Short mmCIF file of C-alpha atoms and ligand atoms in Angstrom, two decimals:
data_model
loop_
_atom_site.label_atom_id
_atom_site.label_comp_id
_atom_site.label_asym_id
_atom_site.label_seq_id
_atom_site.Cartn_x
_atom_site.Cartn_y
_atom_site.Cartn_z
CA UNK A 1 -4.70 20.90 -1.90
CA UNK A 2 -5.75 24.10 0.26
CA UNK A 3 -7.65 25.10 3.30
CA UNK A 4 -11.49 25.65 1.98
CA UNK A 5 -12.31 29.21 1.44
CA UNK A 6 -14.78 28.99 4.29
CA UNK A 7 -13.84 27.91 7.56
CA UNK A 8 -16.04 23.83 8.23
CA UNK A 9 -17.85 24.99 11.44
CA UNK A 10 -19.63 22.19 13.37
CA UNK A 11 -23.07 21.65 10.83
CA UNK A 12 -20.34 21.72 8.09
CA UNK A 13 -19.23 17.94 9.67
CA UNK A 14 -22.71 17.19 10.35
CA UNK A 15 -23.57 18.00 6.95
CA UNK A 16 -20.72 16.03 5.33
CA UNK A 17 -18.18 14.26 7.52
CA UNK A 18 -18.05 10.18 6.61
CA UNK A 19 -16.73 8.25 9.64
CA UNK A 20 -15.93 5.24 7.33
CA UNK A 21 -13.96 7.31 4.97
CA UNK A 22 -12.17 9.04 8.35
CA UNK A 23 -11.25 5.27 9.48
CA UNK A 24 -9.83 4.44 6.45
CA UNK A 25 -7.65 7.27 5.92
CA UNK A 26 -6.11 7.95 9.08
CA UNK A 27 -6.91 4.73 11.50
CA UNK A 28 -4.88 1.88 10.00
CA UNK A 29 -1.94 1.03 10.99
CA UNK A 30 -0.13 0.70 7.92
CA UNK A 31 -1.45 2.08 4.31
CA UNK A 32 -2.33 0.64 1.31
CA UNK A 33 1.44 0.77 0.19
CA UNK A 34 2.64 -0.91 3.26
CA UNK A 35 4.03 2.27 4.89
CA UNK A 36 3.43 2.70 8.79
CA UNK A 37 0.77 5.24 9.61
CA UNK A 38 3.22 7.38 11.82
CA UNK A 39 0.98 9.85 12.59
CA UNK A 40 -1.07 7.22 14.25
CA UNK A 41 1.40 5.38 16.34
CA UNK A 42 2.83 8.44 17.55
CA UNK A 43 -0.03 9.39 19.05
CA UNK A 44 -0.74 6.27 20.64
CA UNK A 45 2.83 6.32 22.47
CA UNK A 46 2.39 9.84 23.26
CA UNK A 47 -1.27 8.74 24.97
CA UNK A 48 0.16 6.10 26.61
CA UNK A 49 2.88 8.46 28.05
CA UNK A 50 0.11 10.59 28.96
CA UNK A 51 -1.96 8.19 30.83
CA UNK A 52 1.02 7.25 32.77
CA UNK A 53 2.03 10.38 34.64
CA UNK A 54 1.33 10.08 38.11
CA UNK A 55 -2.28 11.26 38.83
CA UNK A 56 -3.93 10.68 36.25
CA UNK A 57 -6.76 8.29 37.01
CA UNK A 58 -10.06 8.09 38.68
CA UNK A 59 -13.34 7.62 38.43
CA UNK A 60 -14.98 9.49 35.35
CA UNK A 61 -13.31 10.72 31.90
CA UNK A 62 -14.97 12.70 29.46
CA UNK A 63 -13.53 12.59 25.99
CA UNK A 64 -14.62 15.48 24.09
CA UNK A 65 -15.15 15.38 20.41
CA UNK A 66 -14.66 11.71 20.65
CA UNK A 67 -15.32 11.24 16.48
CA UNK A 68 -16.03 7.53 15.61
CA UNK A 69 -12.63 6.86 17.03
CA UNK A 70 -11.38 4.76 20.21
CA UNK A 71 -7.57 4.61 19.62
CA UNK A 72 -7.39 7.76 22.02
CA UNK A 73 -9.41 5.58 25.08
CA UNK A 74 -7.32 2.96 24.77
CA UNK A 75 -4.37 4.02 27.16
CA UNK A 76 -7.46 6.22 29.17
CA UNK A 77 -9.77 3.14 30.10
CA UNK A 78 -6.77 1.32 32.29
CA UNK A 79 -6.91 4.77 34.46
CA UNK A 80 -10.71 5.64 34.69
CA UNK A 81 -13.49 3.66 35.61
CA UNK A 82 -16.31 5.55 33.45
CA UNK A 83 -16.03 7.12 30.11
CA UNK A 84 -18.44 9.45 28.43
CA UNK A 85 -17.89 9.97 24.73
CA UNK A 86 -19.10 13.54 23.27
CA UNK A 87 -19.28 14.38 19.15
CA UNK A 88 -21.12 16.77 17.55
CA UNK A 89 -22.20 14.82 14.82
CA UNK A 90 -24.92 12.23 14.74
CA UNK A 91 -22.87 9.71 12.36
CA UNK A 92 -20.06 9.68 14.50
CA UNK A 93 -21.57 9.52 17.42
CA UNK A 94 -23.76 6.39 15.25
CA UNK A 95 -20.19 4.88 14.12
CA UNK A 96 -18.80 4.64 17.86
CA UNK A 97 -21.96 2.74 19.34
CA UNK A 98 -21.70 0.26 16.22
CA UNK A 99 -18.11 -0.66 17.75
CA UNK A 100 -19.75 -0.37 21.52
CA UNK A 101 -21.98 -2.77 20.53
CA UNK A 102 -20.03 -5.09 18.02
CA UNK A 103 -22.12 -4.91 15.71
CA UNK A 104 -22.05 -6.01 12.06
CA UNK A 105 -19.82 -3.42 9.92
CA UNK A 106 -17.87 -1.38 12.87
CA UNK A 107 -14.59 -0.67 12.40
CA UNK A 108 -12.21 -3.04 13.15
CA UNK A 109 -9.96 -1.62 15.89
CA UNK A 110 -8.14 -4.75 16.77
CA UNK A 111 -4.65 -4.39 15.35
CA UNK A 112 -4.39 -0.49 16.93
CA UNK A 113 -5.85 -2.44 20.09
CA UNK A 114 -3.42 -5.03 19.82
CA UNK A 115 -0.49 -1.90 19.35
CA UNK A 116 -1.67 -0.38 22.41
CA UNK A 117 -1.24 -3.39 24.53
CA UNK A 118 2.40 -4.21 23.17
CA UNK A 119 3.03 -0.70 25.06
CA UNK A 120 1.46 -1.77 27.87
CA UNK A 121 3.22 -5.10 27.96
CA UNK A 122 1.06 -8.14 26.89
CA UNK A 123 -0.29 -7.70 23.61
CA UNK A 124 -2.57 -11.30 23.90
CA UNK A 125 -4.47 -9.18 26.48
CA UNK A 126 -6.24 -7.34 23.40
CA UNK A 127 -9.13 -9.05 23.69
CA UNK A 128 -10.39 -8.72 27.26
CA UNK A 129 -8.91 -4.71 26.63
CA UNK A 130 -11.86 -4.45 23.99
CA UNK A 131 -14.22 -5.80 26.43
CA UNK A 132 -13.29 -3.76 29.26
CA UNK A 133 -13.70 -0.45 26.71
CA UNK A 134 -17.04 -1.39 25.62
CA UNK A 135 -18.14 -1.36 29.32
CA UNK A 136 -16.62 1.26 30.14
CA UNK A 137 -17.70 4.18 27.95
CA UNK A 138 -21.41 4.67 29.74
CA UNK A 139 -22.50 7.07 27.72
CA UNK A 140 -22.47 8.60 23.89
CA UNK A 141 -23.56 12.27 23.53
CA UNK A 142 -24.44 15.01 21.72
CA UNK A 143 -22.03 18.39 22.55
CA UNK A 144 -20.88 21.58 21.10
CA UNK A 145 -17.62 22.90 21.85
CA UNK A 146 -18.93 26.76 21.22
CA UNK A 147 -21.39 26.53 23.89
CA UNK A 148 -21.06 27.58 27.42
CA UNK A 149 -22.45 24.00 28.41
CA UNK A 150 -21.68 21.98 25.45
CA UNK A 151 -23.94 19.32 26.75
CA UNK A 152 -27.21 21.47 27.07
CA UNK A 153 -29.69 20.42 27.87
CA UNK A 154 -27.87 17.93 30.05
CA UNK A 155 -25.75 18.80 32.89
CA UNK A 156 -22.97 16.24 33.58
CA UNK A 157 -21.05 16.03 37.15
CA UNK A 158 -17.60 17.61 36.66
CA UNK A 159 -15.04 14.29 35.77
CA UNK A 160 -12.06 13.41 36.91
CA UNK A 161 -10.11 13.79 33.26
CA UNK A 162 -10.95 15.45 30.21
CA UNK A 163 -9.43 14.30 26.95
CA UNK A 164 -9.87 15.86 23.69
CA UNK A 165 -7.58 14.54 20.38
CA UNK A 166 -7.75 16.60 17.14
CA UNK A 167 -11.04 18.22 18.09
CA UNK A 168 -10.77 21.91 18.79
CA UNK A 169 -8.23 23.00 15.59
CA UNK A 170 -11.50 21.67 13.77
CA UNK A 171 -14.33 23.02 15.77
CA UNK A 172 -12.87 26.41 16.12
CA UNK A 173 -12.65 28.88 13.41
CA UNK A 174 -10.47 31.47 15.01
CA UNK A 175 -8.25 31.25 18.43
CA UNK A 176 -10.71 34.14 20.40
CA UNK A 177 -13.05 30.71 19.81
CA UNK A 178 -10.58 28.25 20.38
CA UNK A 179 -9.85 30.13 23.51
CA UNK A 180 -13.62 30.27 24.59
CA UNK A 181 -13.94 26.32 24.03
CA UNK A 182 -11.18 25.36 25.99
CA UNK A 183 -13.20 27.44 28.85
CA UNK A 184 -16.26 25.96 28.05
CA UNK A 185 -14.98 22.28 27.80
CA UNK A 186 -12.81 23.11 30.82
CA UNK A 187 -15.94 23.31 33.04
CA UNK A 188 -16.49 19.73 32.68
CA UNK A 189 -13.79 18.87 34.53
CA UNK A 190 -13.48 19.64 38.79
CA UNK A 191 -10.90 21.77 40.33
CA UNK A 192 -7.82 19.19 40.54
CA UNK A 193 -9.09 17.34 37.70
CA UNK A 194 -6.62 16.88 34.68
CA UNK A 195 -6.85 17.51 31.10
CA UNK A 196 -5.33 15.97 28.04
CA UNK A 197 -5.03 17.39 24.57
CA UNK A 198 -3.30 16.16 21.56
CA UNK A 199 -3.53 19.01 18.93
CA UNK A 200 -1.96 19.69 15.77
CA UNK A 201 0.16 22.54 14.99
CA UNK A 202 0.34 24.89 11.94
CA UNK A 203 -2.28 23.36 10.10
CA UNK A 204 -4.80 24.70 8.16
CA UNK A 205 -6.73 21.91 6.60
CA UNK A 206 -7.28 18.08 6.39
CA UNK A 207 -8.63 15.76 3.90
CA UNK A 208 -9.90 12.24 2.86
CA UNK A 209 -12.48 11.36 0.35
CA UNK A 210 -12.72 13.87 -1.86
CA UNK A 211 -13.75 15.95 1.40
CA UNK A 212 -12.00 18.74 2.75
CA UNK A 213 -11.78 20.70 6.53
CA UNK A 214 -10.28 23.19 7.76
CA UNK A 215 -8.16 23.13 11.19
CA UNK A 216 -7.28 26.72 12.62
CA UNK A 217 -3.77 27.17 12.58
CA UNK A 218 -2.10 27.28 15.70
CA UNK A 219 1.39 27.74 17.50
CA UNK A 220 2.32 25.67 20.68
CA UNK A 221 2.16 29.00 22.52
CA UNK A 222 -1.09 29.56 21.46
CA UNK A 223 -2.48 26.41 22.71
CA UNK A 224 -0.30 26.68 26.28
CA UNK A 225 -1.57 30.13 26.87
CA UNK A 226 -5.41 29.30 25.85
CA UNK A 227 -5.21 26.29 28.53
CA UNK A 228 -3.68 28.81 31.32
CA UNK A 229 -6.53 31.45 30.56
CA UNK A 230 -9.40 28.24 31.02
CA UNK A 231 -7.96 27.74 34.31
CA UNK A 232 -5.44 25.00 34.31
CA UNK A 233 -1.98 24.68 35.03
CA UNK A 234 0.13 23.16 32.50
CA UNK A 235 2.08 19.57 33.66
CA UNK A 236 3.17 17.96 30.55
CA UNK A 237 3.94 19.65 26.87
CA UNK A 238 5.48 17.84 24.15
CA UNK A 239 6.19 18.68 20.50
CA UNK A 240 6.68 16.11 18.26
CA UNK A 241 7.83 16.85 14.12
CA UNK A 242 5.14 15.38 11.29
CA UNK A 243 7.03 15.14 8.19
CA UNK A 244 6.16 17.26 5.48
CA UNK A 245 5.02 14.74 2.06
CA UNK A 246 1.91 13.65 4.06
CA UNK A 247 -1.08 14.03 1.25
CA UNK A 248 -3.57 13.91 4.21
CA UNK A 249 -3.00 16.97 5.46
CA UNK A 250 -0.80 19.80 5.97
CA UNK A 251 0.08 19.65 9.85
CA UNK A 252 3.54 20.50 10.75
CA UNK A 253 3.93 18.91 14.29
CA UNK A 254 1.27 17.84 17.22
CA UNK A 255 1.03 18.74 20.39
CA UNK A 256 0.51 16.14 23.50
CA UNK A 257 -0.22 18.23 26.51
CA UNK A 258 -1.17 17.49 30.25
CA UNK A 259 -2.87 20.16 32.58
CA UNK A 260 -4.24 20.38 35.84
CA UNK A 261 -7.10 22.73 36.80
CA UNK A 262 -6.30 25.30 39.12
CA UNK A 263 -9.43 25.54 42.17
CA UNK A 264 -11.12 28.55 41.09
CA UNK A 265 -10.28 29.97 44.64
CA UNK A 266 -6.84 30.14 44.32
CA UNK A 267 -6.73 31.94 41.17
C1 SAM B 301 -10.86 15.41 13.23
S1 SAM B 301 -12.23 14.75 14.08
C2 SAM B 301 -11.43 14.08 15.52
C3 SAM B 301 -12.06 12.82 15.99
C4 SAM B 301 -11.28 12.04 17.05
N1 SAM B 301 -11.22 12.75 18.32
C5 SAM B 301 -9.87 11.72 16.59
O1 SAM B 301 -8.93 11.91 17.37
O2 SAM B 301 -9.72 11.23 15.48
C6 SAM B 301 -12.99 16.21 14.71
C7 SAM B 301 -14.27 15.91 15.48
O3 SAM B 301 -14.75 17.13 16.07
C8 SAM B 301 -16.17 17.12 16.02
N2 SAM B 301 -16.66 18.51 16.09
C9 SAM B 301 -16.60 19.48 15.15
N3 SAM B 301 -17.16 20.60 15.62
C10 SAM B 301 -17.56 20.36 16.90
C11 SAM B 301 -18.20 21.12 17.91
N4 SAM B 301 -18.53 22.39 17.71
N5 SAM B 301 -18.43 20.54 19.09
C12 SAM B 301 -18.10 19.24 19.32
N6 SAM B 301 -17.51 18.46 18.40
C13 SAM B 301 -17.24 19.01 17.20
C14 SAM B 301 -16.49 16.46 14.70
O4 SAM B 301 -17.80 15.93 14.66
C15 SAM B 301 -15.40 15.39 14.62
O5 SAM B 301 -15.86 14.17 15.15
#
């Protein structure tokens, strides 16, 4: 398998990105074979390690990119009292409001739900978790990383928090862009306000179904030096190995990071 020839820009996922097929490849916990999905319950420990640093809550989080995922709210909603959710795509957007809404055919996020809450301490509290998500996320909107507002037309109040997860590596087809998103997204959150990525390193493309997309490859330094240049100071980094064998995709480590915005005053 190899990166597609041309870099899968945003109308790309519009065009062909299947949030059922997404679910099923990467959001179980274990696969068909019985094997742990690593990649997955890595991330939800390094979330939850996340959301626990000292400061991190409020009252508004904007999760950016959100996909027709919730595993990346999960730690989030205990520390926020609002969430808006913010895709690109129409289906994804579609997919996330079926599980908002329980209805027939959403995804069923109980067992990652369930995971979550071990970490937390009481896994029987999965259920009244779910419910407290579903009122939670207020909103489900359109937004494009590559523009200066990537809510236009709407204008949202800066948030507390800003989380992103696997997002920008796809949205962005070169770092001068990836640089210019992080700006742009970085606007939506006030001076003082945190934000938390979780990005994959030195990968170049992904893949389930027979569809393919392309991630821009990146360094840790790149990603640490695009934050500083939107603005925010960096609190948390962590690097953490994916082994290689993983048919998926080609991503060499990922990146859980925790930054602060700077008040544009002080420079
Ligand atoms: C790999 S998925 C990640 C979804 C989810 N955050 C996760 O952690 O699994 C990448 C997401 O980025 C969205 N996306 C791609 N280009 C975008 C853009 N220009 N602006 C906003 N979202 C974009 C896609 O629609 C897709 O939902």
């Amino acid at each position: 398998m190899e990166a597609p020839a041309i870099f899968t820009e945003a109308e790309a996922y519009q065009r062909s990105f299947n949030p059922q097929e997404y679910l099923k490849a990467f959001y179980t916990l274990s696969d068909s074979q019985g094997q742990p999905n690593t990649f997955l319950i890595k991330s939800l420990k390094s979330l939850h390690k996340m959301f626990s640093l000292e400061g991190l809550s409020g009252q508004t989080l904007v999760d950016v990119g959100c996909g027709p995922t919730i595993y990346q709210l999960l730690s989030a909603c205990e520390h926020f009292q609002e969430i808006l959710a913010l895709d690109y795509t129409d289906q994804n957007r579609r997919e996330l409001q079926k599980w908002l809404k329980n209805e027939a055919g959403a995804f069923d996020w109980s067992p990652v739900v369930k995971y979550v809450c071990e970490l937390e301490g009481d896994r029987e509290k999965w259920a009244e978790k779910e419910e407290n998500m579903r009122k939670k996320v207020k909103q489900v909107l359109k937004c494009d990383v590559t523009k200066a507002n990537p809510t236009e037309p709407v204008s949202l109040p800066p948030a507390d928090c800003l989380l992103s997860t696997l997002c920008l590596e796809g949205a962005c087809k070169d770092l001068a862009t990836f640089r210019s998103a992080l700006r742009n997204i970085g606007a939506l959150v006030k001076p003082g306000g945190h934000l938390v990525l979780l990005t994959v390193l030195r990968e170049t493309y992904y893949a389930f179904g027979n569809q393919v997309f392309s991630c821009l490859y990146l360094e840790r330094s790149d990603v640490e030096e695009a934050v500083r240049a939107a603005g925010f100071d960096v609190r948390f980094s962590e690097v953490q190995p994916h082994p290689p064998g993983d048919i998926r995709a080609d991503c060499d480590a990922v990146l859980s990071l925790v930054a602060r915005r700077r008040d544009p005053g002080t420079g």
